[in-house]
Short mmCIF file of C-alpha atoms in Angstrom, two decimals:
data_model
loop_
_atom_site.label_atom_id
_atom_site.label_comp_id
_atom_site.label_asym_id
_atom_site.label_seq_id
_atom_site.Cartn_x
_atom_site.Cartn_y
_atom_site.Cartn_z
CA THR A 308 20.43 -2.43 -1.76
CA PRO A 309 17.21 -1.18 -3.40
CA TYR A 310 16.78 -1.50 -7.14
CA PRO A 311 17.32 1.72 -9.08
CA GLY A 312 14.02 3.41 -9.85
CA SER A 313 10.86 3.09 -7.80
CA GLN A 314 12.38 1.23 -4.82
CA GLU A 315 15.07 3.86 -4.36
CA CYS A 316 12.50 6.62 -4.75
CA PHE A 317 10.05 5.02 -2.30
CA LEU A 318 12.67 4.53 0.42
CA ALA A 319 14.06 8.05 0.08
CA ASP A 320 10.81 10.04 -0.19
CA PRO A 321 10.24 12.17 2.94
CA ALA A 322 6.51 12.78 2.33
CA TYR A 323 4.19 11.75 5.14
CA GLU A 324 2.06 9.45 2.97
CA VAL A 325 3.44 7.50 -0.02
CA LEU A 326 1.81 4.81 -2.18
CA LEU A 327 4.02 2.48 -4.23
CA GLY A 328 1.81 1.07 -6.97
CA GLY A 329 2.20 -0.42 -10.41
CA SER A 330 2.52 -3.75 -12.16
CA ARG A 331 2.74 -7.08 -10.41
CA GLY A 332 6.19 -8.38 -9.60
CA GLY A 333 7.84 -4.97 -9.24
CA GLY A 334 9.31 -5.59 -5.78
CA LYS A 335 6.77 -3.53 -3.85
CA SER A 336 6.47 -5.88 -0.85
CA ALA A 337 10.22 -5.94 -0.24
CA ALA A 338 10.33 -2.15 -0.50
CA LEU A 339 7.58 -1.89 2.14
CA LEU A 340 9.56 -4.06 4.56
CA TRP A 341 12.72 -2.05 4.01
CA SER A 342 10.89 1.23 4.46
CA PHE A 343 10.64 0.34 8.14
CA ALA A 344 13.91 -1.59 8.48
CA GLN A 345 16.10 1.16 7.04
CA HIS A 346 15.57 3.15 10.26
CA CYS A 347 16.44 0.26 12.58
CA GLN A 348 19.68 0.11 14.59
CA ARG A 349 20.11 3.85 14.09
CA ARG A 350 19.19 6.16 16.97
CA PHE A 351 15.55 5.49 17.90
CA GLY A 352 15.75 2.08 19.63
CA VAL A 353 12.55 0.91 21.34
CA ALA A 354 10.72 4.07 20.25
CA TRP A 355 10.83 2.97 16.58
CA ARG A 356 7.76 0.75 16.17
CA GLY A 357 5.95 -0.28 13.03
CA ILE A 358 2.83 -2.14 11.97
CA ILE A 359 2.05 -3.74 8.60
CA LEU A 360 -1.58 -4.49 7.79
CA ARG A 361 -3.47 -6.67 5.38
CA ARG A 362 -7.23 -6.72 5.22
CA GLN A 363 -7.51 -10.40 6.19
CA LYS A 364 -5.31 -12.50 8.45
CA ASP A 365 -4.46 -15.23 5.93
CA GLN A 366 -3.18 -12.61 3.48
CA LEU A 367 -0.21 -11.92 5.77
CA ASP A 368 1.49 -15.26 5.13
CA GLU A 369 3.49 -14.33 2.03
CA LEU A 370 4.75 -11.06 3.48
CA VAL A 371 5.78 -12.75 6.72
CA LYS A 372 7.59 -15.42 4.70
CA LEU A 373 9.45 -12.77 2.71
CA SER A 374 10.50 -10.97 5.89
CA ARG A 375 11.85 -14.24 7.34
CA GLU A 376 13.97 -14.70 4.24
CA ILE A 377 15.62 -11.28 4.28
CA PHE A 378 15.65 -9.79 7.79
CA PRO A 379 17.89 -12.39 9.54
CA ARG A 380 20.49 -11.98 6.80
CA ALA A 381 20.65 -8.22 7.25
CA PHE A 382 20.21 -8.03 11.04
CA PRO A 383 22.03 -10.78 12.99
CA GLY A 384 20.34 -11.44 16.31
CA ILE A 385 16.87 -10.34 15.21
CA GLU A 386 14.05 -12.50 16.61
CA PHE A 387 10.57 -13.32 15.30
CA ASN A 388 7.66 -14.10 17.64
CA ILE A 389 5.42 -16.49 15.71
CA ILE A 390 2.46 -16.03 18.06
CA LEU A 391 2.49 -12.24 17.97
CA LYS A 392 3.81 -12.07 14.38
CA THR A 393 6.35 -9.50 15.52
CA TRP A 394 10.01 -8.91 14.70
CA LYS A 395 12.21 -7.53 17.47
CA TRP A 396 15.65 -6.10 16.77
CA PRO A 397 18.51 -6.49 19.28
CA SER A 398 18.45 -2.71 19.67
CA GLY A 399 14.74 -2.75 20.61
CA GLU A 400 12.83 -1.83 17.43
CA GLU A 401 9.64 -3.80 16.68
CA LEU A 402 7.65 -4.54 13.52
CA ARG A 403 4.25 -6.19 13.87
CA PHE A 404 2.11 -7.92 11.21
CA THR A 405 -1.65 -7.84 11.72
CA HIS A 406 -4.98 -7.46 9.91
CA PHE A 407 -7.75 -4.88 9.94
CA GLU A 408 -10.77 -6.06 7.97
CA ASN A 409 -13.35 -3.41 8.81
CA ILE A 410 -13.84 -0.37 11.00
CA SER A 411 -15.72 -2.39 13.64
CA GLU A 412 -12.33 -3.78 14.73
CA TYR A 413 -10.96 -0.35 15.62
CA MET A 414 -10.86 -1.19 19.35
CA ASN A 415 -7.93 -3.52 18.58
CA PHE A 416 -5.86 -0.42 17.78
CA GLN A 417 -7.28 2.32 19.98
CA GLY A 418 -4.68 3.85 22.29
CA GLN A 419 -1.71 2.44 20.39
CA SER A 420 1.15 4.54 19.00
CA TRP A 421 2.99 3.68 15.79
CA PRO A 422 5.47 6.07 14.14
CA TRP A 423 5.57 3.84 11.03
CA ILE A 424 2.42 2.31 9.47
CA GLY A 425 2.30 0.20 6.33
CA PHE A 426 -0.64 -1.10 4.28
CA GLU A 427 -0.01 -3.99 1.88
CA GLU A 428 -2.36 -4.15 -1.16
CA LEU A 429 -4.36 -1.05 -0.29
CA THR A 430 -7.06 -1.62 -2.93
CA THR A 431 -8.29 -4.74 -1.11
CA TRP A 432 -10.03 -2.40 1.38
CA PRO A 433 -13.39 -1.34 -0.15
CA ASN A 434 -13.19 2.19 1.32
CA ASP A 435 -10.77 4.46 3.17
CA GLU A 436 -12.24 4.05 6.69
CA CYS A 437 -9.59 1.69 8.09
CA TYR A 438 -6.80 3.61 6.38
CA ARG A 439 -7.90 6.93 7.81
CA PHE A 440 -8.58 5.56 11.28
CA LEU A 441 -5.01 4.26 11.64
CA MET A 442 -3.81 7.84 11.24
CA THR A 443 -5.13 8.44 14.77
CA CYS A 444 -2.55 5.90 16.00
CA HIS A 445 0.24 7.53 14.00
CA ARG A 446 2.35 9.29 16.58
CA SER A 447 5.68 9.11 18.38
CA THR A 448 7.07 10.14 21.74
CA ARG A 449 10.45 11.28 20.40
CA GLY A 450 9.49 14.64 18.92
CA SER A 451 10.48 15.98 15.53
CA ASN A 452 13.71 13.96 15.21
CA MET A 453 11.71 10.79 14.46
CA PRO A 454 9.98 10.48 11.07
CA LEU A 455 6.26 9.72 10.92
CA LEU A 456 5.74 7.62 7.80
CA LEU A 457 2.52 6.19 6.34
CA ARG A 458 3.40 3.78 3.52
CA ALA A 459 1.30 1.57 1.26
CA THR A 460 1.60 -0.70 -1.75
CA SER A 461 -1.01 -1.77 -4.27
CA ASN A 462 -1.78 -2.97 -7.74
CA PRO A 463 -4.67 -1.39 -9.66
CA SER A 464 -8.06 -3.19 -9.62
CA SER A 465 -9.84 -4.91 -6.72
CA VAL A 466 -12.74 -3.46 -4.72
CA GLY A 467 -10.92 -0.36 -3.51
CA HIS A 468 -9.54 0.72 -6.88
CA ASN A 469 -11.65 3.85 -7.15
CA TRP A 470 -11.02 5.43 -3.73
CA VAL A 471 -7.27 4.78 -3.96
CA MET A 472 -7.17 6.24 -7.46
CA THR A 473 -9.04 9.35 -6.27
CA ARG A 474 -6.91 9.82 -3.16
CA PHE A 475 -3.64 9.81 -5.12
CA ARG A 476 -5.04 11.56 -8.22
CA LEU A 477 -4.30 8.73 -10.62
CA PRO A 478 -3.45 7.92 -13.33
CA LEU A 479 -0.31 10.06 -13.59
CA ALA A 480 -0.33 12.59 -16.39
CA GLY A 481 2.85 11.14 -17.89
CA PHE A 482 1.91 7.45 -17.58
CA PRO A 483 3.56 5.08 -18.40
CA HIS A 484 6.84 7.03 -18.53
CA GLN A 485 6.48 9.10 -15.35
CA MET A 486 7.60 7.25 -12.23
CA LYS A 487 7.20 9.84 -9.48
CA GLY A 488 3.95 11.69 -9.07
CA PRO A 489 3.71 15.29 -7.90
CA LEU A 490 3.55 16.07 -4.20
CA ILE A 491 -0.11 16.49 -3.25
CA ASP A 492 -0.14 19.14 -0.55
CA ASP A 493 -3.47 20.86 -1.15
CA ALA A 494 -5.93 18.04 -0.34
CA ARG A 495 -8.70 18.72 2.17
CA ASP A 496 -11.23 16.47 3.85
CA GLU A 497 -15.02 16.87 3.90
CA ARG A 498 -14.72 19.45 6.73
CA GLY A 499 -12.19 21.53 4.83
CA THR A 500 -9.24 20.45 6.98
CA LEU A 501 -5.90 20.53 5.16
CA LEU A 502 -4.56 16.96 4.94
CA PRO A 503 -0.94 15.81 5.25
CA GLU A 504 1.10 15.70 2.05
CA ARG A 505 1.06 12.56 -0.06
CA ARG A 506 2.67 11.13 -3.19
CA TYR A 507 2.35 8.22 -5.63
CA ILE A 508 5.35 6.31 -7.01
CA HIS A 509 4.99 3.91 -9.94
CA SER A 510 6.76 0.53 -10.03
CA LYS A 511 7.55 -1.55 -13.12
CA ILE A 512 8.20 -5.26 -13.27
CA GLU A 513 11.31 -4.60 -15.36
CA GLU A 514 12.95 -3.10 -12.26
CA ASN A 515 12.92 -6.43 -10.41
CA LEU A 516 16.18 -7.65 -11.93
CA LEU A 517 16.75 -10.60 -9.61
CA MET A 518 13.30 -12.11 -10.11
CA LEU A 519 13.46 -11.80 -13.89
CA ALA A 520 16.94 -13.33 -13.94
CA ASN A 521 15.76 -16.31 -11.86
CA ASP A 522 12.43 -16.67 -13.67
CA PRO A 523 12.57 -15.18 -17.19
CA GLY A 524 9.19 -16.68 -18.09
CA TYR A 525 7.25 -14.86 -15.38
CA ILE A 526 6.10 -11.94 -17.52
CA ASP A 527 4.59 -14.33 -20.10
CA ARG A 528 2.72 -16.22 -17.36
CA LEU A 529 1.57 -12.98 -15.82
CA CYS A 530 0.05 -11.86 -19.12
CA ALA A 531 -1.47 -15.28 -19.78
CA GLY A 532 -3.18 -15.23 -16.40
CA ALA A 533 -5.14 -12.05 -17.10
CA THR A 534 -8.78 -12.81 -17.88
CA SER A 535 -9.66 -9.46 -19.48
CA GLU A 536 -8.02 -6.53 -21.22
CA SER A 537 -8.37 -4.37 -18.09
CA GLN A 538 -6.81 -7.05 -15.93
CA TYR A 539 -3.96 -7.43 -18.39
CA ARG A 540 -3.22 -3.71 -18.29
CA ALA A 541 -3.39 -3.73 -14.48
CA PHE A 542 -1.13 -6.77 -14.04
CA ARG A 543 1.41 -5.97 -16.73
CA TYR A 544 1.65 -2.18 -16.62
CA GLY A 545 -0.07 -1.08 -13.41
CA ASP A 546 -2.52 1.02 -15.41
CA TRP A 547 -4.89 2.93 -13.11
CA SER A 548 -7.07 4.19 -15.96
CA ILE A 549 -8.91 0.86 -16.19
CA THR A 550 -12.49 0.49 -14.98
CA ALA A 551 -12.30 -1.55 -11.78
CA GLY A 552 -13.78 -2.00 -8.34
CA GLY A 553 -17.42 -1.91 -9.39
CA MET A 554 -20.36 -3.76 -10.92
CA PHE A 555 -19.57 -2.76 -14.51
CA ASP A 556 -15.88 -3.66 -14.74
CA ASP A 557 -14.65 -4.17 -18.32
CA ILE A 558 -17.69 -2.57 -19.96
CA TRP A 559 -15.62 0.58 -20.46
CA PRO A 560 -11.99 -0.39 -21.05
CA ASP A 561 -10.60 3.13 -20.52
CA VAL A 562 -12.27 5.72 -18.30
CA ARG A 563 -10.30 8.52 -19.95
CA GLU A 564 -11.90 7.93 -23.36
CA THR A 565 -15.49 7.16 -22.39
CA CYS A 566 -18.40 9.54 -21.84
CA ILE A 567 -20.57 8.51 -18.90
CA VAL A 568 -23.20 10.29 -16.81
CA THR A 569 -21.45 12.01 -13.91
CA SER A 570 -24.38 11.71 -11.50
CA PHE A 571 -28.16 11.36 -11.36
CA ASP A 572 -30.95 10.60 -8.90
CA PRO A 573 -31.98 6.93 -9.26
CA PRO A 574 -35.68 6.04 -9.23
CA PRO A 575 -37.00 5.30 -5.73
CA THR A 576 -37.74 1.70 -6.70
CA TRP A 577 -34.07 0.93 -7.42
CA ARG A 578 -32.21 -1.08 -4.79
CA ILE A 579 -28.61 0.12 -4.41
CA THR A 580 -26.18 -2.54 -3.14
CA PRO A 581 -22.88 -1.15 -1.78
CA ALA A 582 -19.67 -2.82 -3.02
#
């Protein structure tokens, strides 16, 4: 049963593209797993296939471990292939764990079809290339009765903070009290093409009742582990207004209250190093 609040909202939202973000410890990873699993053993069978991605292979370990703790309890008879990192349900559904570090690896996915795609920790990708490319593999053979769902989780900060924040128009106007962002249905790409609808949902650590009951000291350790004010606000509150993902992190603690130059032409002698 999902926790009341962001988990319930995330699992029920019908929008094509949904990002569950917020503070650390809010139960986002479990919600991502259940986003796929809630449609298993229903009516789609072998046609219901999903893929969960991290940027690097070693980053999959914790999510795989979590899935091995919860899936067998909910779905007797489910089997996990350690080599392929793939769950297979008795009724035929499959969920695969893999990595996609940069766009040069796109051949690993070309020609594949996935009706459900999940990205764990979206801000670890420095740009949106891998994210957008996987949309070309987002299709089904069952027509309109099968949902096509693109789901992601992330905390603020890391190298991809800025593109994720821009894509989902963050921070929310009512932060920190607003949980569900507005449906974004007017976004267009650089060619003017209307993009599929998307939404942001905000998670709070206070919603993870079981974790806090088992480990009441976690919030204090979380706060103590932050090495800057921006990091503290990202870890504790999931605040997207921090300055992150660039060379000058923490110089401006709040982008909403700081005047900076919007753009300029750098001198020709400057060397620009991409993030």
